[in-house]
PDB file of C-alpha atoms and ligand atoms in Angstrom:
ATOM      1  CA  UNK A   1     115.405  80.028 203.524  1.00  0.00           C
ATOM      2  CA  UNK A   2     118.751  79.150 201.935  1.00  0.00           C
ATOM      3  CA  UNK A   3     122.224  78.853 203.422  1.00  0.00           C
ATOM      4  CA  UNK A   4     123.068  82.417 202.378  1.00  0.00           C
ATOM      5  CA  UNK A   5     120.089  83.815 204.296  1.00  0.00           C
ATOM      6  CA  UNK A   6     121.126  81.875 207.394  1.00  0.00           C
ATOM      7  CA  UNK A   7     124.668  83.248 207.172  1.00  0.00           C
ATOM      8  CA  UNK A   8     123.459  86.810 206.750  1.00  0.00           C
ATOM      9  CA  UNK A   9     121.048  86.530 209.710  1.00  0.00           C
ATOM     10  CA  UNK A  10     123.927  85.118 211.782  1.00  0.00           C
ATOM     11  CA  UNK A  11     126.086  88.129 210.826  1.00  0.00           C
ATOM     12  CA  UNK A  12     123.188  90.486 211.605  1.00  0.00           C
ATOM     13  CA  UNK A  13     122.713  89.043 215.115  1.00  0.00           C
ATOM     14  CA  UNK A  14     126.427  88.775 215.847  1.00  0.00           C
ATOM     15  CA  UNK A  15     127.030  92.396 214.864  1.00  0.00           C
ATOM     16  CA  UNK A  16     124.098  93.452 217.077  1.00  0.00           C
ATOM     17  CA  UNK A  17     125.915  91.750 219.965  1.00  0.00           C
ATOM     18  CA  UNK A  18     129.297  93.278 219.156  1.00  0.00           C
ATOM     19  CA  UNK A  19     127.865  96.754 218.493  1.00  0.00           C
ATOM     20  CA  UNK A  20     125.520  96.597 221.532  1.00  0.00           C
ATOM     21  CA  UNK A  21     122.528  97.353 219.423  1.00  0.00           C
ATOM     22  CA  UNK A  22     119.041  95.987 219.875  1.00  0.00           C
ATOM     23  CA  UNK A  23     117.419  94.801 216.668  1.00  0.00           C
ATOM     24  CA  UNK A  24     113.973  93.849 215.426  1.00  0.00           C
ATOM     25  CA  UNK A  25     113.377  90.161 215.978  1.00  0.00           C
ATOM     26  CA  UNK A  26     114.034  88.102 212.891  1.00  0.00           C
ATOM     27  CA  UNK A  27     110.625  86.364 212.845  1.00  0.00           C
ATOM     28  CA  UNK A  28     109.097  89.736 211.894  1.00  0.00           C
ATOM     29  CA  UNK A  29     110.768  89.273 208.503  1.00  0.00           C
ATOM     30  CA  UNK A  30     110.773  85.449 208.505  1.00  0.00           C
ATOM     31  CA  UNK A  31     107.520  84.487 210.279  1.00  0.00           C
ATOM     32  CA  UNK A  32     107.839  80.834 209.207  1.00  0.00           C
ATOM     33  CA  UNK A  33     111.324  80.353 210.642  1.00  0.00           C
ATOM     34  CA  UNK A  34     111.393  76.852 212.149  1.00  0.00           C
ATOM     35  CA  UNK A  35     113.231  75.692 215.265  1.00  0.00           C
ATOM     36  CA  UNK A  36     115.561  73.594 213.085  1.00  0.00           C
ATOM     37  CA  UNK A  37     116.411  76.565 210.868  1.00  0.00           C
ATOM     38  CA  UNK A  38     116.977  78.683 213.976  1.00  0.00           C
ATOM     39  CA  UNK A  39     119.549  76.141 215.251  1.00  0.00           C
ATOM     40  CA  UNK A  40     121.252  76.307 211.846  1.00  0.00           C
ATOM     41  CA  UNK A  41     121.553  80.090 212.235  1.00  0.00           C
ATOM     42  CA  UNK A  42     122.937  79.523 215.741  1.00  0.00           C
ATOM     43  CA  UNK A  43     125.516  77.126 214.263  1.00  0.00           C
ATOM     44  CA  UNK A  44     126.560  79.885 211.847  1.00  0.00           C
ATOM     45  CA  UNK A  45     127.093  82.226 214.818  1.00  0.00           C
ATOM     46  CA  UNK A  46     129.182  79.545 216.538  1.00  0.00           C
ATOM     47  CA  UNK A  47     131.239  79.224 213.331  1.00  0.00           C
ATOM     48  CA  UNK A  48     131.724  83.010 213.133  1.00  0.00           C
ATOM     49  CA  UNK A  49     133.019  83.082 216.700  1.00  0.00           C
ATOM     50  CA  UNK A  50     135.289  80.083 216.236  1.00  0.00           C
ATOM     51  CA  UNK A  51     136.697  81.653 213.046  1.00  0.00           C
ATOM     52  CA  UNK A  52     137.707  84.617 215.223  1.00  0.00           C
ATOM     53  CA  UNK A  53     139.549  82.248 217.568  1.00  0.00           C
ATOM     54  CA  UNK A  54     136.987  82.169 220.377  1.00  0.00           C
ATOM     55  CA  UNK A  55     136.679  78.834 222.161  1.00  0.00           C
ATOM     56  CA  UNK A  56     133.518  77.133 223.415  1.00  0.00           C
ATOM     57  CA  UNK A  57     133.448  76.922 227.231  1.00  0.00           C
ATOM     58  CA  UNK A  58     130.409  74.696 227.052  1.00  0.00           C
ATOM     59  CA  UNK A  59     126.841  74.434 225.887  1.00  0.00           C
ATOM     60  CA  UNK A  60     124.055  75.850 228.060  1.00  0.00           C
ATOM     61  CA  UNK A  61     120.431  74.979 228.601  1.00  0.00           C
ATOM     62  CA  UNK A  62     117.793  77.686 228.763  1.00  0.00           C
ATOM     63  CA  UNK A  63     114.111  78.038 229.544  1.00  0.00           C
ATOM     64  CA  UNK A  64     114.221  74.939 231.719  1.00  0.00           C
ATOM     65  CA  UNK A  65     111.701  76.091 234.308  1.00  0.00           C
ATOM     66  CA  UNK A  66     107.959  76.682 234.046  1.00  0.00           C
ATOM     67  CA  UNK A  67     108.488  80.182 235.466  1.00  0.00           C
ATOM     68  CA  UNK A  68     111.042  81.014 232.765  1.00  0.00           C
ATOM     69  CA  UNK A  69     108.951  79.575 229.952  1.00  0.00           C
ATOM     70  CA  UNK A  70     106.033  81.680 231.174  1.00  0.00           C
ATOM     71  CA  UNK A  71     108.200  84.783 231.651  1.00  0.00           C
ATOM     72  CA  UNK A  72     109.385  84.470 228.034  1.00  0.00           C
ATOM     73  CA  UNK A  73     106.137  83.114 226.547  1.00  0.00           C
ATOM     74  CA  UNK A  74     107.698  79.963 225.035  1.00  0.00           C
ATOM     75  CA  UNK A  75     106.985  76.251 225.468  1.00  0.00           C
ATOM     76  CA  UNK A  76     110.191  74.225 225.400  1.00  0.00           C
ATOM     77  CA  UNK A  77     113.800  74.327 226.647  1.00  0.00           C
ATOM     78  CA  UNK A  78     116.554  75.472 224.308  1.00  0.00           C
ATOM     79  CA  UNK A  79     120.347  75.256 224.139  1.00  0.00           C
ATOM     80  CA  UNK A  80     123.133  77.581 223.064  1.00  0.00           C
ATOM     81  CA  UNK A  81     126.843  78.123 223.651  1.00  0.00           C
ATOM     82  CA  UNK A  82     129.055  80.077 226.043  1.00  0.00           C
ATOM     83  CA  UNK A  83     132.441  81.279 224.718  1.00  0.00           C
ATOM     84  CA  UNK A  84     135.688  82.028 226.514  1.00  0.00           C
ATOM     85  CA  UNK A  85     135.437  85.814 226.032  1.00  0.00           C
ATOM     86  CA  UNK A  86     132.133  85.759 227.953  1.00  0.00           C
ATOM     87  CA  UNK A  87     133.653  84.479 231.200  1.00  0.00           C
ATOM     88  CA  UNK A  88     134.216  87.027 233.973  1.00  0.00           C
ATOM     89  CA  UNK A  89     136.168  85.967 237.084  1.00  0.00           C
ATOM     90  CA  UNK A  90     134.300  85.519 240.356  1.00  0.00           C
ATOM     91  CA  UNK A  91     134.115  88.906 242.097  1.00  0.00           C
ATOM     92  CA  UNK A  92     135.027  90.624 238.815  1.00  0.00           C
ATOM     93  CA  UNK A  93     133.423  93.393 236.827  1.00  0.00           C
ATOM     94  CA  UNK A  94     130.682  93.307 234.227  1.00  0.00           C
ATOM     95  CA  UNK A  95     131.113  96.390 232.047  1.00  0.00           C
ATOM     96  CA  UNK A  96     127.544  97.412 231.523  1.00  0.00           C
ATOM     97  CA  UNK A  97     128.054  99.560 228.434  1.00  0.00           C
ATOM     98  CA  UNK A  98     129.482  96.523 226.621  1.00  0.00           C
ATOM     99  CA  UNK A  99     125.976  95.054 226.822  1.00  0.00           C
ATOM    100  CA  UNK A 100     122.483  96.008 225.628  1.00  0.00           C
ATOM    101  CA  UNK A 101     119.955  95.355 228.415  1.00  0.00           C
ATOM    102  CA  UNK A 102     121.480  92.560 230.508  1.00  0.00           C
ATOM    103  CA  UNK A 103     119.702  90.413 233.085  1.00  0.00           C
ATOM    104  CA  UNK A 104     121.232  88.005 235.580  1.00  0.00           C
ATOM    105  CA  UNK A 105     120.113  84.597 236.832  1.00  0.00           C
ATOM    106  CA  UNK A 106     121.499  81.988 239.249  1.00  0.00           C
ATOM    107  CA  UNK A 107     122.431  78.558 237.860  1.00  0.00           C
ATOM    108  CA  UNK A 108     124.274  75.339 238.628  1.00  0.00           C
ATOM    109  CA  UNK A 109     127.030  74.364 236.195  1.00  0.00           C
ATOM    110  CA  UNK A 110     128.249  70.826 235.523  1.00  0.00           C
ATOM    111  CA  UNK A 111     131.730  69.737 234.469  1.00  0.00           C
ATOM    112  CA  UNK A 112     131.831  66.294 232.896  1.00  0.00           C
ATOM    113  CA  UNK A 113     134.494  63.727 233.586  1.00  0.00           C
ATOM    114  CA  UNK A 114     133.684  61.779 230.439  1.00  0.00           C
ATOM    115  CA  UNK A 115     132.072  62.565 227.125  1.00  0.00           C
ATOM    116  CA  UNK A 116     128.371  61.829 227.147  1.00  0.00           C
ATOM    117  CA  UNK A 117     126.467  61.068 223.994  1.00  0.00           C
ATOM    118  CA  UNK A 118     122.725  60.627 223.477  1.00  0.00           C
ATOM    119  CA  UNK A 119     120.152  59.523 222.640  1.00  0.00           C
ATOM    120  CA  UNK A 120     118.525  58.080 225.766  1.00  0.00           C
ATOM    121  CA  UNK A 121     120.942  59.630 228.258  1.00  0.00           C
ATOM    122  CA  UNK A 122     119.394  59.626 231.763  1.00  0.00           C
ATOM    123  CA  UNK A 123     119.919  61.900 234.765  1.00  0.00           C
ATOM    124  CA  UNK A 124     121.620  58.949 236.534  1.00  0.00           C
ATOM    125  CA  UNK A 125     124.133  58.658 233.686  1.00  0.00           C
ATOM    126  CA  UNK A 126     124.778  62.389 233.885  1.00  0.00           C
ATOM    127  CA  UNK A 127     125.488  62.174 237.625  1.00  0.00           C
ATOM    128  CA  UNK A 128     127.834  59.211 237.090  1.00  0.00           C
ATOM    129  CA  UNK A 129     129.725  61.125 234.377  1.00  0.00           C
ATOM    130  CA  UNK A 130     129.971  64.440 236.297  1.00  0.00           C
ATOM    131  CA  UNK A 131     133.352  65.469 237.732  1.00  0.00           C
ATOM    132  CA  UNK A 132     131.856  68.278 239.828  1.00  0.00           C
ATOM    133  CA  UNK A 133     129.163  70.923 239.941  1.00  0.00           C
ATOM    134  CA  UNK A 134     129.735  74.589 240.703  1.00  0.00           C
ATOM    135  CA  UNK A 135     127.610  77.714 241.190  1.00  0.00           C
ATOM    136  CA  UNK A 136     127.252  80.319 238.459  1.00  0.00           C
ATOM    137  CA  UNK A 137     125.648  83.632 237.590  1.00  0.00           C
ATOM    138  CA  UNK A 138     124.613  83.808 233.967  1.00  0.00           C
ATOM    139  CA  UNK A 139     124.195  87.213 232.323  1.00  0.00           C
ATOM    140  CA  UNK A 140     121.781  87.004 229.416  1.00  0.00           C
ATOM    141  CA  UNK A 141     121.380  89.869 226.958  1.00  0.00           C
ATOM    142  CA  UNK A 142     118.891  89.292 224.174  1.00  0.00           C
ATOM    143  CA  UNK A 143     119.820  91.204 221.065  1.00  0.00           C
ATOM    144  CA  UNK A 144     116.118  91.810 220.394  1.00  0.00           C
ATOM    145  CA  UNK A 145     114.171  94.966 221.188  1.00  0.00           C
ATOM    146  CA  UNK A 146     112.644  94.910 224.668  1.00  0.00           C
ATOM    147  CA  UNK A 147     114.027  91.396 225.288  1.00  0.00           C
ATOM    148  CA  UNK A 148     110.979  90.064 223.381  1.00  0.00           C
ATOM    149  CA  UNK A 149     111.185  87.040 221.088  1.00  0.00           C
ATOM    150  CA  UNK A 150     109.637  83.790 219.921  1.00  0.00           C
ATOM    151  CA  UNK A 151     111.326  80.411 220.361  1.00  0.00           C
ATOM    152  CA  UNK A 152     113.089  80.429 216.930  1.00  0.00           C
ATOM    153  CA  UNK A 153     114.251  84.034 217.516  1.00  0.00           C
ATOM    154  CA  UNK A 154     115.971  83.261 220.796  1.00  0.00           C
ATOM    155  CA  UNK A 155     117.532  80.030 219.479  1.00  0.00           C
ATOM    156  CA  UNK A 156     119.007  81.899 216.493  1.00  0.00           C
ATOM    157  CA  UNK A 157     120.337  84.545 218.908  1.00  0.00           C
ATOM    158  CA  UNK A 158     122.468  81.907 220.664  1.00  0.00           C
ATOM    159  CA  UNK A 159     119.938  81.865 223.526  1.00  0.00           C
ATOM    160  CA  UNK A 160     120.898  85.404 224.652  1.00  0.00           C
ATOM    161  CA  UNK A 161     124.355  84.207 225.819  1.00  0.00           C
ATOM    162  CA  UNK A 162     126.394  87.158 226.989  1.00  0.00           C
ATOM    163  CA  UNK A 163     128.508  86.672 230.133  1.00  0.00           C
ATOM    164  CA  UNK A 164     128.991  84.107 232.900  1.00  0.00           C
ATOM    165  CA  UNK A 165     130.643  84.130 236.306  1.00  0.00           C
ATOM    166  CA  UNK A 166     131.550  80.768 237.850  1.00  0.00           C
ATOM    167  CA  UNK A 167     132.000  80.256 241.592  1.00  0.00           C
ATOM    168  CA  UNK A 168     135.060  78.670 243.138  1.00  0.00           C
ATOM    169  CA  UNK A 169     133.586  75.764 245.075  1.00  0.00           C
ATOM    170  CA  UNK A 170     133.652  72.506 243.135  1.00  0.00           C
ATOM    171  CA  UNK A 171     131.501  69.761 244.645  1.00  0.00           C
ATOM    172  CA  UNK A 172     130.938  66.122 243.668  1.00  0.00           C
ATOM    173  CA  UNK A 173     127.277  65.804 242.737  1.00  0.00           C
ATOM    174  CA  UNK A 174     126.921  62.780 245.034  1.00  0.00           C
ATOM    175  CA  UNK A 175     127.741  65.009 248.030  1.00  0.00           C
ATOM    176  CA  UNK A 176     124.584  67.084 247.506  1.00  0.00           C
ATOM    177  CA  UNK A 177     120.869  66.637 247.077  1.00  0.00           C
ATOM    178  CA  UNK A 178     121.212  68.302 243.710  1.00  0.00           C
ATOM    179  CA  UNK A 179     117.483  68.852 243.294  1.00  0.00           C
ATOM    180  CA  UNK A 180     117.088  70.519 246.695  1.00  0.00           C
ATOM    181  CA  UNK A 181     119.587  73.349 246.477  1.00  0.00           C
ATOM    182  CA  UNK A 182     118.163  76.657 247.597  1.00  0.00           C
ATOM    183  CA  UNK A 183     119.606  79.758 245.969  1.00  0.00           C
ATOM    184  CA  UNK A 184     119.163  83.450 246.649  1.00  0.00           C
ATOM    185  CA  UNK A 185     120.266  86.286 244.401  1.00  0.00           C
ATOM    186  CA  UNK A 186     121.076  89.594 246.073  1.00  0.00           C
ATOM    187  CA  UNK A 187     121.661  93.070 244.690  1.00  0.00           C
ATOM    188  CA  UNK A 188     123.665  95.187 247.133  1.00  0.00           C
ATOM    189  CA  UNK A 189     122.777  92.805 249.950  1.00  0.00           C
ATOM    190  CA  UNK A 190     119.049  92.808 249.260  1.00  0.00           C
ATOM    191  CA  UNK A 191     117.270  89.696 247.986  1.00  0.00           C
ATOM    192  CA  UNK A 192     116.014  90.164 244.438  1.00  0.00           C
ATOM    193  CA  UNK A 193     115.129  86.567 243.490  1.00  0.00           C
ATOM    194  CA  UNK A 194     115.239  83.105 244.993  1.00  0.00           C
ATOM    195  CA  UNK A 195     114.512  79.553 244.049  1.00  0.00           C
ATOM    196  CA  UNK A 196     115.305  75.872 244.460  1.00  0.00           C
ATOM    197  CA  UNK A 197     117.195  73.758 241.961  1.00  0.00           C
ATOM    198  CA  UNK A 198     114.161  71.519 241.388  1.00  0.00           C
ATOM    199  CA  UNK A 199     112.857  74.453 239.320  1.00  0.00           C
ATOM    200  CA  UNK A 200     115.244  73.180 236.621  1.00  0.00           C
ATOM    201  CA  UNK A 201     113.161  70.404 235.027  1.00  0.00           C
ATOM    202  CA  UNK A 202     112.705  68.768 238.447  1.00  0.00           C
ATOM    203  CA  UNK A 203     116.460  68.088 238.756  1.00  0.00           C
ATOM    204  CA  UNK A 204     119.388  69.901 237.079  1.00  0.00           C
ATOM    205  CA  UNK A 205     120.894  66.554 235.981  1.00  0.00           C
ATOM    206  CA  UNK A 206     117.698  65.973 234.039  1.00  0.00           C
ATOM    207  CA  UNK A 207     118.363  69.196 232.128  1.00  0.00           C
ATOM    208  CA  UNK A 208     121.904  68.055 231.268  1.00  0.00           C
ATOM    209  CA  UNK A 209     120.553  64.665 230.116  1.00  0.00           C
ATOM    210  CA  UNK A 210     118.015  66.447 227.918  1.00  0.00           C
ATOM    211  CA  UNK A 211     120.826  68.586 226.496  1.00  0.00           C
ATOM    212  CA  UNK A 212     122.887  65.491 225.618  1.00  0.00           C
ATOM    213  CA  UNK A 213     119.833  64.057 223.883  1.00  0.00           C
ATOM    214  CA  UNK A 214     119.061  67.280 221.982  1.00  0.00           C
ATOM    215  CA  UNK A 215     122.701  67.519 220.823  1.00  0.00           C
ATOM    216  CA  UNK A 216     122.614  63.875 219.690  1.00  0.00           C
ATOM    217  CA  UNK A 217     119.979  64.738 217.082  1.00  0.00           C
ATOM    218  CA  UNK A 218     122.716  66.700 215.307  1.00  0.00           C
ATOM    219  CA  UNK A 219     125.482  64.196 215.993  1.00  0.00           C
ATOM    220  CA  UNK A 220     126.796  66.296 218.899  1.00  0.00           C
ATOM    221  CA  UNK A 221     127.624  65.343 222.496  1.00  0.00           C
ATOM    222  CA  UNK A 222     128.788  66.691 225.844  1.00  0.00           C
ATOM    223  CA  UNK A 223     132.571  66.819 226.104  1.00  0.00           C
ATOM    224  CA  UNK A 224     134.685  66.067 229.181  1.00  0.00           C
ATOM    225  CA  UNK A 225     135.933  69.304 230.761  1.00  0.00           C
ATOM    226  CA  UNK A 226     133.234  71.598 229.377  1.00  0.00           C
ATOM    227  CA  UNK A 227     131.411  73.789 231.920  1.00  0.00           C
ATOM    228  CA  UNK A 228     127.731  73.372 231.139  1.00  0.00           C
ATOM    229  CA  UNK A 229     124.992  75.655 232.465  1.00  0.00           C
ATOM    230  CA  UNK A 230     121.886  73.691 233.419  1.00  0.00           C
ATOM    231  CA  UNK A 231     119.373  76.575 233.306  1.00  0.00           C
ATOM    232  CA  UNK A 232     118.170  79.316 235.613  1.00  0.00           C
ATOM    233  CA  UNK A 233     116.977  78.487 239.137  1.00  0.00           C
ATOM    234  CA  UNK A 234     115.783  82.051 239.687  1.00  0.00           C
ATOM    235  CA  UNK A 235     114.016  84.434 237.368  1.00  0.00           C
ATOM    236  CA  UNK A 236     116.282  86.726 235.333  1.00  0.00           C
ATOM    237  CA  UNK A 237     116.594  90.210 236.841  1.00  0.00           C
ATOM    238  CA  UNK A 238     117.807  93.409 235.190  1.00  0.00           C
ATOM    239  CA  UNK A 239     120.750  95.119 236.872  1.00  0.00           C
ATOM    240  CA  UNK A 240     122.397  98.508 236.541  1.00  0.00           C
ATOM    241  CA  UNK A 241     125.703 100.286 236.998  1.00  0.00           C
ATOM    242  CA  UNK A 242     126.842 100.130 240.596  1.00  0.00           C
ATOM    243  CA  UNK A 243     124.960  96.947 241.458  1.00  0.00           C
ATOM    244  CA  UNK A 244     126.902  94.372 243.442  1.00  0.00           C
ATOM    245  CA  UNK A 245     125.279  91.063 242.511  1.00  0.00           C
ATOM    246  CA  UNK A 246     125.732  87.900 244.568  1.00  0.00           C
ATOM    247  CA  UNK A 247     124.140  84.477 244.372  1.00  0.00           C
ATOM    248  CA  UNK A 248     124.315  82.209 247.418  1.00  0.00           C
ATOM    249  CA  UNK A 249     123.716  78.489 247.039  1.00  0.00           C
ATOM    250  CA  UNK A 250     123.114  75.915 249.751  1.00  0.00           C
ATOM    251  CA  UNK A 251     126.267  73.747 249.837  1.00  0.00           C
ATOM    252  CA  UNK A 252     127.889  75.447 246.850  1.00  0.00           C
ATOM    253  CA  UNK A 253     128.967  78.806 248.257  1.00  0.00           C
ATOM    254  CA  UNK A 254     128.714  82.171 246.581  1.00  0.00           C
ATOM    255  CA  UNK A 255     129.403  83.808 243.271  1.00  0.00           C
ATOM    256  CA  UNK A 256     129.385  87.546 242.596  1.00  0.00           C
ATOM    257  CA  UNK A 257     130.236  90.445 240.306  1.00  0.00           C
ATOM    258  CA  UNK A 258     129.986  94.195 240.276  1.00  0.00           C
ATOM    259  CA  UNK A 259     128.408  96.084 237.383  1.00  0.00           C
ATOM    260  CA  UNK A 260     130.385  99.137 236.290  1.00  0.00           C
ATOM    261  CA  UNK A 261     130.347 101.609 233.469  1.00  0.00           C
ATOM    262  CA  UNK A 262     133.525 102.063 231.412  1.00  0.00           C
ATOM    263  CA  UNK A 263     133.098 105.861 231.541  1.00  0.00           C
TER     264      UNK A 263
HETATM  265  C1  OOG B 301     117.009  82.931 226.886  1.00  0.00           C
HETATM  266  C2  OOG B 301     118.063  82.320 227.749  1.00  0.00           C
HETATM  267  C3  OOG B 301     117.470  81.630 228.948  1.00  0.00           C
HETATM  268  C4  OOG B 301     117.920  80.267 231.021  1.00  0.00           C
HETATM  269  O1  OOG B 301     118.711  79.855 231.881  1.00  0.00           O
HETATM  270  O2  OOG B 301     116.721  80.056 231.091  1.00  0.00           O
HETATM  271  C5  OOG B 301     118.458  81.043 229.883  1.00  0.00           C
HETATM  272  C6  OOG B 301     116.430  84.192 227.458  1.00  0.00           C
HETATM  273  O3  OOG B 301     115.590  84.121 228.347  1.00  0.00           O
HETATM  274  O4  OOG B 301     116.816  85.283 226.995  1.00  0.00           O
HETATM  275  O5  OOG B 301     119.656  81.199 229.799  1.00  0.00           O
HETATM  276 MG1   MG B 302     120.558  80.773 231.697  1.00  0.00          MG
END
């Protein structure tokens, strides 16, 4: 696969996002697509978005729990990027017809005080470099038919990044047992999913350390001030117009949105 192919796949996936269209997964046409090539396609998508003036809010980790890896039929965590136009204010509206077949999951986000560069970054170093953690709801929306993909497919598709809602409570990581945070996700007051933060690679700081180390392979790093999603604590659940979605986290408060149709 040459650079031109990677650019055209990036355009194909980005237009699927912007036109809210599900598409056949790219490994149907390119069955030998490697993980490295998939990250190069992802980089092309990041370039396309930056060329349009969109800013990176932060990188995100995905597929960090056994449950998630099983749910999606893949074997290793992945990373992608969240952009400014994806952020919805806490309590705000997700316009459902802007999206294809969105799902929501509860996560803990980290904001770094200092840049952090791998390799060999540890969870302890992450905690020492963290300004605060905050609760989040991530809305993922695979551009692929039926939300079905292989590992290279989902990496190329910027790890299904679509929307994110951050909570308001900012807490120093040392004030919490960050691996023992219980979270519930409710739709219209009814529990739809629940979990504990240890689901995220044993400890969410471990996920952030792994991210720093994965980025280092490409000369990248975590930047001070970025809001970084550490990966889903709960399973991802489909929602529909009219749903009022809330996640409640032990020690971190709540975060919510309402799903509406533009019509
Ligand atoms: C990929 C994104 C997964 C997470 O937290 O696990 C993710 C997907 O499942 O579509 O964001
Ligand atoms: Mg996620």
